[in-house]
Amino acid sequence: MRKNVLKNLIVYIMIGVGLVLSSCSVGEKQEKPNIIFIMSDDHTSQAVGAYGDRFASLDPTPSIDRLADEGMLFRNVFCTNSICTPSRATIMTGQHSHSNGVLDLAGVLPPERHYLPQEMSKA
């Protein structure tokens, strides 16, 4: 019985080591993610054709529709602040307006902090 336990232990260790080694990319250059970030002020999702809502036919968006067909479409999204500048600051910082300090149209983010573009360029 002791021999079987030892044998099983060795097998499990070998499997674990194999999994760890197979997940490591030795000498391979990591490919950068292919991300297209589209931000549009005061643009309701109802006006984008890919969402198929009532205003989509008023101003067609064929390029955005094609990107959505070939990629990803978000359907469960929220706006934490409906005013332009605070809304943009929320996206750039990942913080609510009361945390990032941009509460109105004249709000400014401190330039010494790191924001979404800097983090995305690291990817």
Tab-separated table of C-alpha atoms in Angstrom:
chain	number	residue	atom	x	y	z
A	1	MET	CA	0.000	0.000	0.000
A	2	ARG	CA	2.820	2.367	0.861
A	3	LYS	CA	4.393	1.626	-2.502
A	4	ASN	CA	1.173	2.632	-4.318
A	5	VAL	CA	0.950	5.905	-2.394
A	6	LEU	CA	4.551	6.748	-3.293
A	7	LYS	CA	3.979	5.794	-6.921
A	8	ASN	CA	0.822	7.940	-7.109
A	9	LEU	CA	2.632	10.848	-5.469
A	10	ILE	CA	5.423	10.670	-8.039
A	11	VAL	CA	2.894	10.535	-10.892
A	12	TYR	CA	1.029	13.584	-9.537
A	13	ILE	CA	4.267	15.520	-9.105
A	14	MET	CA	5.311	14.689	-12.674
A	15	ILE	CA	1.916	15.796	-14.006
A	16	GLY	CA	2.146	19.045	-12.022
A	17	VAL	CA	5.654	19.782	-13.286
A	18	GLY	CA	4.553	19.002	-16.839
A	19	LEU	CA	1.611	21.384	-16.592
A	20	VAL	CA	3.781	24.166	-15.194
A	21	LEU	CA	6.442	23.719	-17.869
A	22	SER	CA	3.908	23.533	-20.689
A	23	SER	CA	2.325	26.807	-19.602
A	24	CYS	CA	5.658	28.661	-19.630
A	25	SER	CA	6.577	30.373	-22.879
A	26	VAL	CA	10.335	30.035	-23.131
A	27	GLY	CA	11.830	32.501	-25.576
A	28	GLU	CA	8.502	33.213	-27.252
A	29	LYS	CA	7.626	36.828	-27.800
A	30	GLN	CA	4.191	37.581	-26.386
A	31	GLU	CA	1.822	39.068	-28.923
A	32	LYS	CA	0.198	42.358	-27.944
A	33	PRO	CA	-3.578	42.211	-27.583
A	34	ASN	CA	-5.600	43.588	-30.470
A	35	ILE	CA	-7.854	46.147	-28.783
A	36	ILE	CA	-9.831	48.882	-30.499
A	37	PHE	CA	-11.276	51.261	-27.933
A	38	ILE	CA	-14.052	53.451	-29.333
A	39	MET	CA	-15.310	56.290	-27.181
A	40	SER	CA	-18.143	58.510	-28.296
A	41	ASP	CA	-19.584	61.400	-26.295
A	42	ASP	CA	-23.350	61.591	-25.963
A	43	HIS	CA	-23.836	58.683	-28.342
A	44	THR	CA	-26.616	56.346	-27.311
A	45	SER	CA	-26.187	52.664	-28.073
A	46	GLN	CA	-29.599	52.859	-29.743
A	47	ALA	CA	-27.963	54.794	-32.600
A	48	VAL	CA	-25.402	52.064	-33.388
A	49	GLY	CA	-26.624	49.557	-35.952
A	50	ALA	CA	-24.933	46.590	-34.271
A	51	TYR	CA	-27.326	46.899	-31.338
A	52	GLY	CA	-30.353	46.766	-33.654
A	53	ASP	CA	-32.310	49.420	-31.795
A	54	ARG	CA	-34.828	51.962	-33.058
A	55	PHE	CA	-32.467	54.821	-34.028
A	56	ALA	CA	-29.940	52.659	-35.893
A	57	SER	CA	-31.412	53.404	-39.316
A	58	LEU	CA	-31.251	57.199	-38.878
A	59	ASP	CA	-27.462	57.374	-39.182
A	60	PRO	CA	-25.910	54.061	-40.306
A	61	THR	CA	-22.667	52.938	-38.648
A	62	PRO	CA	-21.323	50.261	-41.034
A	63	SER	CA	-17.730	50.317	-39.763
A	64	ILE	CA	-18.711	49.938	-36.115
A	65	ASP	CA	-21.259	47.280	-37.101
A	66	ARG	CA	-18.571	45.288	-38.942
A	67	LEU	CA	-16.201	45.541	-35.966
A	68	ALA	CA	-18.979	44.284	-33.695
A	69	ASP	CA	-19.737	41.378	-36.053
A	70	GLU	CA	-16.078	40.328	-36.146
A	71	GLY	CA	-15.275	41.019	-32.511
A	72	MET	CA	-17.137	41.721	-29.327
A	73	LEU	CA	-20.262	43.672	-28.441
A	74	PHE	CA	-20.979	44.830	-24.894
A	75	ARG	CA	-24.629	44.579	-23.882
A	76	ASN	CA	-24.486	45.158	-20.114
A	77	VAL	CA	-22.867	48.572	-19.699
A	78	PHE	CA	-23.469	51.526	-17.421
A	79	CYS	CA	-22.682	55.230	-17.369
A	80	THR	CA	-21.523	56.452	-13.977
A	81	ASN	CA	-21.814	60.107	-14.928
A	82	SER	CA	-23.838	61.495	-17.819
A	83	ILE	CA	-21.838	64.735	-18.139
A	84	CYS	CA	-19.112	64.587	-20.843
A	85	THR	CA	-15.918	65.468	-18.949
A	86	PRO	CA	-16.688	63.537	-15.750
A	87	SER	CA	-17.781	60.548	-17.826
A	88	ARG	CA	-14.481	60.557	-19.761
A	89	ALA	CA	-12.505	60.959	-16.526
A	90	THR	CA	-14.336	57.967	-15.064
A	91	ILE	CA	-13.317	55.826	-18.046
A	92	MET	CA	-9.709	57.065	-17.977
A	93	THR	CA	-9.226	56.508	-14.229
A	94	GLY	CA	-11.519	53.609	-13.439
A	95	GLN	CA	-12.824	55.681	-10.523
A	96	HIS	CA	-16.169	57.306	-9.808
A	97	SER	CA	-16.305	61.095	-10.162
A	98	HIS	CA	-16.321	61.652	-6.414
A	99	SER	CA	-13.020	59.711	-6.223
A	100	ASN	CA	-11.161	61.143	-9.232
A	101	GLY	CA	-12.267	64.728	-8.496
A	102	VAL	CA	-13.720	65.572	-11.909
A	103	LEU	CA	-17.257	66.671	-11.106
A	104	ASP	CA	-18.133	69.142	-13.881
A	105	LEU	CA	-17.184	70.213	-17.411
A	106	ALA	CA	-14.190	72.236	-16.135
A	107	GLY	CA	-12.687	69.296	-14.225
A	108	VAL	CA	-9.073	68.302	-14.911
A	109	LEU	CA	-7.183	65.099	-14.111
A	110	PRO	CA	-3.726	65.497	-12.551
A	111	PRO	CA	-1.113	64.742	-15.266
A	112	GLU	CA	1.269	62.956	-12.877
A	113	ARG	CA	-1.079	59.987	-12.392
A	114	HIS	CA	-1.334	56.940	-14.652
A	115	TYR	CA	-4.491	56.430	-16.665
A	116	LEU	CA	-6.040	53.925	-19.072
A	117	PRO	CA	-3.861	54.804	-22.121
A	118	GLN	CA	-0.635	54.257	-20.154
A	119	GLU	CA	-1.888	50.941	-18.783
A	120	MET	CA	-3.082	49.732	-22.184
A	121	SER	CA	0.274	50.579	-23.768
A	122	LYS	CA	1.966	48.272	-21.222
A	123	ALA	CA	-0.070	45.274	-22.421
